[in-house]
Each structure stands twice: as structure tokens, then as C-alpha cells.
Amino acid sequence: MQKVNRPVGLLAVGHAGVDIYQGAVPAVIPFLVFERHYGYVAVSGIVLAATLLSSVVQPLFGALTDRFRMPWLVPVSMTTAGLGVALSGVGDSYPLTWLAVALSGLGVAAYHPEAARLARAASGGSHLAMSWFSLGGNIGFALAPIVVAPILSAGGLGATPWLFVPALLGGSVTVIALRSITAVGPATSASKQGVDDWPVFLRLTAVIVFRSIVYIGLSAFVALWAQQRVGGGEFTGEVALFVLFAGGAVGTLLGGKLATSWGRIRTMRIAYAATIPALVGVVYAPGALVHVFVALVAVLLYIPFSLHVTLGQDYLPNRIGTASGVTLGVAVSVGGVATPLLGLIAEWTDLQTALGSLLVFPVLAWLLARTLPEPAALETAASR
């Protein structure tokens, strides 16, 4: 197994600290349904709050990090993400809850472009090393229901201020990581690093958007779906969320390893093709089998995740911050914009029909991935 250098390892731990708050939003949803009796559209709006602002501002943060070094932004944005979730359960006002979750989304948006730039510099450009950085975020996702469920089960939504603790811990680790990175290089260089291929990058962005619609749609409703399919109340729902997020961690590491043997584009195409029947299983498998297919879909959707990041950086070699902001941020979170429509379908028909409508998107991702070329920029680094 490849040894991870200390700065990348510390940044991965910090990445876990911030992505707990992306996973915390869907983990809080069953409690919002239980305590405040929110419907599908209302909880879809909460998911939208976490993703809409992030989608809008993340390219701006990416452009800024292409021009200026802003390592201080990483711990500051992490604490902002934690503060938003910590405030989300205070009071019982839907608009204030929406605004608190939106604040968390803003923190997440500010974090990813600069953190990804630092991780690329610290890793020497290896997409296998970047998969370890991405793994940190997946672990954060997976920890979210484990952290949220016991706290809110014991104290209800009024206990959300305790959820600020991971932000403090993650921010502290990130400060140590920044001190460890002694030669990350300037945010920009006077010499061109290659040719920015915007048409190909935009096709990659569309692939990530299609993936995002599937993943965020599942994360918003899989807990409620598991409760319907299996029974067992909130606990069953949190187990389904944990399976979804933990499967993502496995897929991220697997993607980095497969890419060294098969290449990034081939690995991506195979993963999206295999996602189609796995998602059918999530929607139609009986009983507890739904958990098995949720895990399988999570692994397959996350196999290309870190590969998206390095591909985007290769397609835009002179705009690493912009590429990172889009591939790690806007294209990932923009799927939340489609979630309210999913909620409407669920209210007009049922949740199974709504989840079944997601099947079109892995098909589109697979078809579009077939048009992407394999860049050569990181092939030497990728083999290390």
C-alpha cells in the first residue's frame, strides 16, 4: 500500500472534519421529519439550502485561489460549516433553519478549492495520493450519522450546538497541516503549464453533475426509504446513511488503485455502467437487501470521485483552483438543486417512483464519459 506523506494525511483528516457537515444535513432530516413534521418538499428545501449557495459561490473561491494563496481560508471555512449545522436545530423556524444550513454550505464551498490546491501540491500531483485526500472527505460523510444520531436521539434538535465540536477538532488539525506544508508553491506561475481544454472540462463537469443528482438525491431520501422498506424507525435510516457514506470511502480508495492499472477514463466508464443495475436494486430490492445495494451504489459512485478532481486539474492545468472548485464543489453540490423536484415527485406519487427517476442519470454519465480523452499530464505521477 502506498505510504501517504504527513501533509496529505493531515489534510485528509481536515477534509473529514469539514465533510462531516455535508453528511450531517441528510442525517438531521429524519429528526426534522419526526420533531417538526416536515414533508418531502420541506426537507428537499433543507438539502437545497446546503447546496445552492455552495454551487453559486464555489467557482468564485476557485478563481480567487488561482490568483492568491489563501491557506487561512481552510480552517476558517471549516468552522463556518460547523457553525451553520450547530445552529440548524436552534429554535423551530423553518427560514432560520434554512439560513443556518445555507451558512454551512457556504463554509463547505470556501473550503474545497484551496484545500484541493494544497493537497495537489503536497502530493506532487499523484491521483492515487489525491484519492487519500478524497478519502478523508468520505470518512467525514460516513461519520456524520454516527455523530449526529446519538446526540440528537438524546437531546433532540436542540442539541445541534454540540455538532460544532468536529469543526474545532478538524480546524486544529488543519492548522498543523498548513505548518507542515513548507513548499506548496505559489498559487499561480508565470509560465504556462499546458493548454486549458474548456470543452472537455465542461463535458467532465456535466458527468459530475449527473453523478451529483443521483448521490444527493439518495442521501436526502435513503434514510426515509430504508425506514419504509425495512422498518425500524430513525435507527434504520441512520444505518442506511452510514452504509451510503462508508461505501463512498471504499470506492474512493478503490478508484485510485484501479486507475493505476486501467487508466482514469476507463475506470470511470466501467463504474458508471455498473451503477445502473446497482441503482435498480436500491429502488426495487425487497427488505434489508436495500442496504446491500445502497452500499454497492455508493462504492460505484465514488470510484470516479478523486479521478474527477485530477482529470479536471489536467484539463485546466493553468486554473487548478477553478478546476478544483468545480470538480470538488459546484458540480458535486449542484445536484441538490434537483432534490426539491425529487421531493415533488415523491409527494405526487411515492418515494419509490421518485428514486426510480434517478436511473436516467448514471446512463447519461456513462454515455458522456465515453467522449472524454485520457490526459497525459499526470501519467508519470500516477504510476508512483
PDB file of N, CA and C in Angstrom, residues 28-44 46 88 91-98 157 224 347:
ATOM      1  N   VAL A  28     -29.651  14.827   9.731  1.00  0.00           N
ATOM      2  CA  VAL A  28     -30.596  15.591  10.561  1.00  0.00           C
ATOM      3  C   VAL A  28     -32.029  15.470  10.032  1.00  0.00           C
ATOM      4  N   ILE A  29     -32.180  15.170   8.744  1.00  0.00           N
ATOM      5  CA  ILE A  29     -33.508  15.176   8.114  1.00  0.00           C
ATOM      6  C   ILE A  29     -34.527  14.285   8.820  1.00  0.00           C
ATOM      7  N   PRO A  30     -34.209  13.026   9.188  1.00  0.00           N
ATOM      8  CA  PRO A  30     -35.234  12.224   9.876  1.00  0.00           C
ATOM      9  C   PRO A  30     -35.719  12.866  11.177  1.00  0.00           C
ATOM     10  N   PHE A  31     -34.850  13.606  11.852  1.00  0.00           N
ATOM     11  CA  PHE A  31     -35.252  14.282  13.089  1.00  0.00           C
ATOM     12  C   PHE A  31     -36.143  15.486  12.794  1.00  0.00           C
ATOM     13  N   LEU A  32     -35.884  16.165  11.677  1.00  0.00           N
ATOM     14  CA  LEU A  32     -36.771  17.254  11.258  1.00  0.00           C
ATOM     15  C   LEU A  32     -38.159  16.723  10.916  1.00  0.00           C
ATOM     16  N   VAL A  33     -38.199  15.560  10.267  1.00  0.00           N
ATOM     17  CA  VAL A  33     -39.485  14.942   9.928  1.00  0.00           C
ATOM     18  C   VAL A  33     -40.221  14.534  11.198  1.00  0.00           C
ATOM     19  N   PHE A  34     -39.481  13.949  12.160  1.00  0.00           N
ATOM     20  CA  PHE A  34     -40.114  13.433  13.379  1.00  0.00           C
ATOM     21  C   PHE A  34     -40.560  14.558  14.309  1.00  0.00           C
ATOM     22  N   GLU A  35     -39.684  15.557  14.550  1.00  0.00           N
ATOM     23  CA  GLU A  35     -39.994  16.596  15.530  1.00  0.00           C
ATOM     24  C   GLU A  35     -40.836  17.732  14.949  1.00  0.00           C
ATOM     25  N   ARG A  36     -40.593  18.079  13.687  1.00  0.00           N
ATOM     26  CA  ARG A  36     -41.278  19.241  13.109  1.00  0.00           C
ATOM     27  C   ARG A  36     -42.280  18.856  12.024  1.00  0.00           C
ATOM     28  N   HIS A  37     -42.346  17.559  11.720  1.00  0.00           N
ATOM     29  CA  HIS A  37     -43.334  17.041  10.770  1.00  0.00           C
ATOM     30  C   HIS A  37     -43.180  17.653   9.376  1.00  0.00           C
ATOM     31  N   TYR A  38     -41.925  17.866   8.954  1.00  0.00           N
ATOM     32  CA  TYR A  38     -41.668  18.360   7.604  1.00  0.00           C
ATOM     33  C   TYR A  38     -42.029  17.286   6.588  1.00  0.00           C
ATOM     34  N   GLY A  39     -42.553  17.726   5.431  1.00  0.00           N
ATOM     35  CA  GLY A  39     -42.838  16.818   4.332  1.00  0.00           C
ATOM     36  C   GLY A  39     -41.649  16.695   3.388  1.00  0.00           C
ATOM     37  N   TYR A  40     -41.834  15.940   2.288  1.00  0.00           N
ATOM     38  CA  TYR A  40     -40.751  15.702   1.341  1.00  0.00           C
ATOM     39  C   TYR A  40     -40.237  17.014   0.728  1.00  0.00           C
ATOM     40  N   VAL A  41     -41.145  17.904   0.386  1.00  0.00           N
ATOM     41  CA  VAL A  41     -40.722  19.164  -0.234  1.00  0.00           C
ATOM     42  C   VAL A  41     -39.948  20.017   0.766  1.00  0.00           C
ATOM     43  N   ALA A  42     -40.402  20.050   2.007  1.00  0.00           N
ATOM     44  CA  ALA A  42     -39.726  20.851   3.029  1.00  0.00           C
ATOM     45  C   ALA A  42     -38.308  20.350   3.274  1.00  0.00           C
ATOM     46  N   VAL A  43     -38.132  19.030   3.401  1.00  0.00           N
ATOM     47  CA  VAL A  43     -36.779  18.515   3.648  1.00  0.00           C
ATOM     48  C   VAL A  43     -35.923  18.657   2.396  1.00  0.00           C
ATOM     49  N   SER A  44     -36.532  18.611   1.217  1.00  0.00           N
ATOM     50  CA  SER A  44     -35.783  18.868  -0.012  1.00  0.00           C
ATOM     51  C   SER A  44     -35.241  20.295  -0.011  1.00  0.00           C
ATOM     52  N   ILE A  46     -34.335  21.962   2.617  1.00  0.00           N
ATOM     53  CA  ILE A  46     -33.180  21.994   3.511  1.00  0.00           C
ATOM     54  C   ILE A  46     -31.935  21.506   2.786  1.00  0.00           C
ATOM     55  N   SER A  88     -28.548  24.868  13.237  1.00  0.00           N
ATOM     56  CA  SER A  88     -29.699  24.427  12.443  1.00  0.00           C
ATOM     57  C   SER A  88     -30.869  23.936  13.282  1.00  0.00           C
ATOM     58  N   GLY A  91     -34.175  26.743  17.909  1.00  0.00           N
ATOM     59  CA  GLY A  91     -35.471  27.306  17.551  1.00  0.00           C
ATOM     60  C   GLY A  91     -36.249  26.349  16.664  1.00  0.00           C
ATOM     61  N   ASP A  92     -37.417  26.786  16.205  1.00  0.00           N
ATOM     62  CA  ASP A  92     -38.239  25.916  15.357  1.00  0.00           C
ATOM     63  C   ASP A  92     -38.705  26.626  14.091  1.00  0.00           C
ATOM     64  N   SER A  93     -37.964  27.672  13.680  1.00  0.00           N
ATOM     65  CA  SER A  93     -38.323  28.436  12.493  1.00  0.00           C
ATOM     66  C   SER A  93     -37.716  27.797  11.251  1.00  0.00           C
ATOM     67  N   TYR A  94     -38.555  27.495  10.275  1.00  0.00           N
ATOM     68  CA  TYR A  94     -38.042  26.912   9.033  1.00  0.00           C
ATOM     69  C   TYR A  94     -37.096  27.872   8.307  1.00  0.00           C
ATOM     70  N   PRO A  95     -37.427  29.173   8.158  1.00  0.00           N
ATOM     71  CA  PRO A  95     -36.489  30.079   7.479  1.00  0.00           C
ATOM     72  C   PRO A  95     -35.137  30.163   8.167  1.00  0.00           C
ATOM     73  N   LEU A  96     -35.117  30.193   9.514  1.00  0.00           N
ATOM     74  CA  LEU A  96     -33.836  30.268  10.224  1.00  0.00           C
ATOM     75  C   LEU A  96     -33.048  28.964  10.067  1.00  0.00           C
ATOM     76  N   THR A  97     -33.754  27.843  10.067  1.00  0.00           N
ATOM     77  CA  THR A  97     -33.085  26.565   9.827  1.00  0.00           C
ATOM     78  C   THR A  97     -32.473  26.546   8.432  1.00  0.00           C
ATOM     79  N   TRP A  98     -33.224  27.032   7.463  1.00  0.00           N
ATOM     80  CA  TRP A  98     -32.745  27.093   6.083  1.00  0.00           C
ATOM     81  C   TRP A  98     -31.489  27.952   5.991  1.00  0.00           C
ATOM     82  N   LEU A 157     -33.416  18.087  18.469  1.00  0.00           N
ATOM     83  CA  LEU A 157     -32.801  19.091  17.597  1.00  0.00           C
ATOM     84  C   LEU A 157     -32.129  20.209  18.391  1.00  0.00           C
ATOM     85  N   LEU A 224     -35.231   7.786   4.804  1.00  0.00           N
ATOM     86  CA  LEU A 224     -36.679   7.600   4.813  1.00  0.00           C
ATOM     87  C   LEU A 224     -37.088   6.365   4.018  1.00  0.00           C
ATOM     88  N   GLU A 347     -44.089  13.366  -3.411  1.00  0.00           N
ATOM     89  CA  GLU A 347     -45.380  13.759  -2.846  1.00  0.00           C
ATOM     90  C   GLU A 347     -46.523  13.520  -3.828  1.00  0.00           C
TER      91      GLU A 347
END
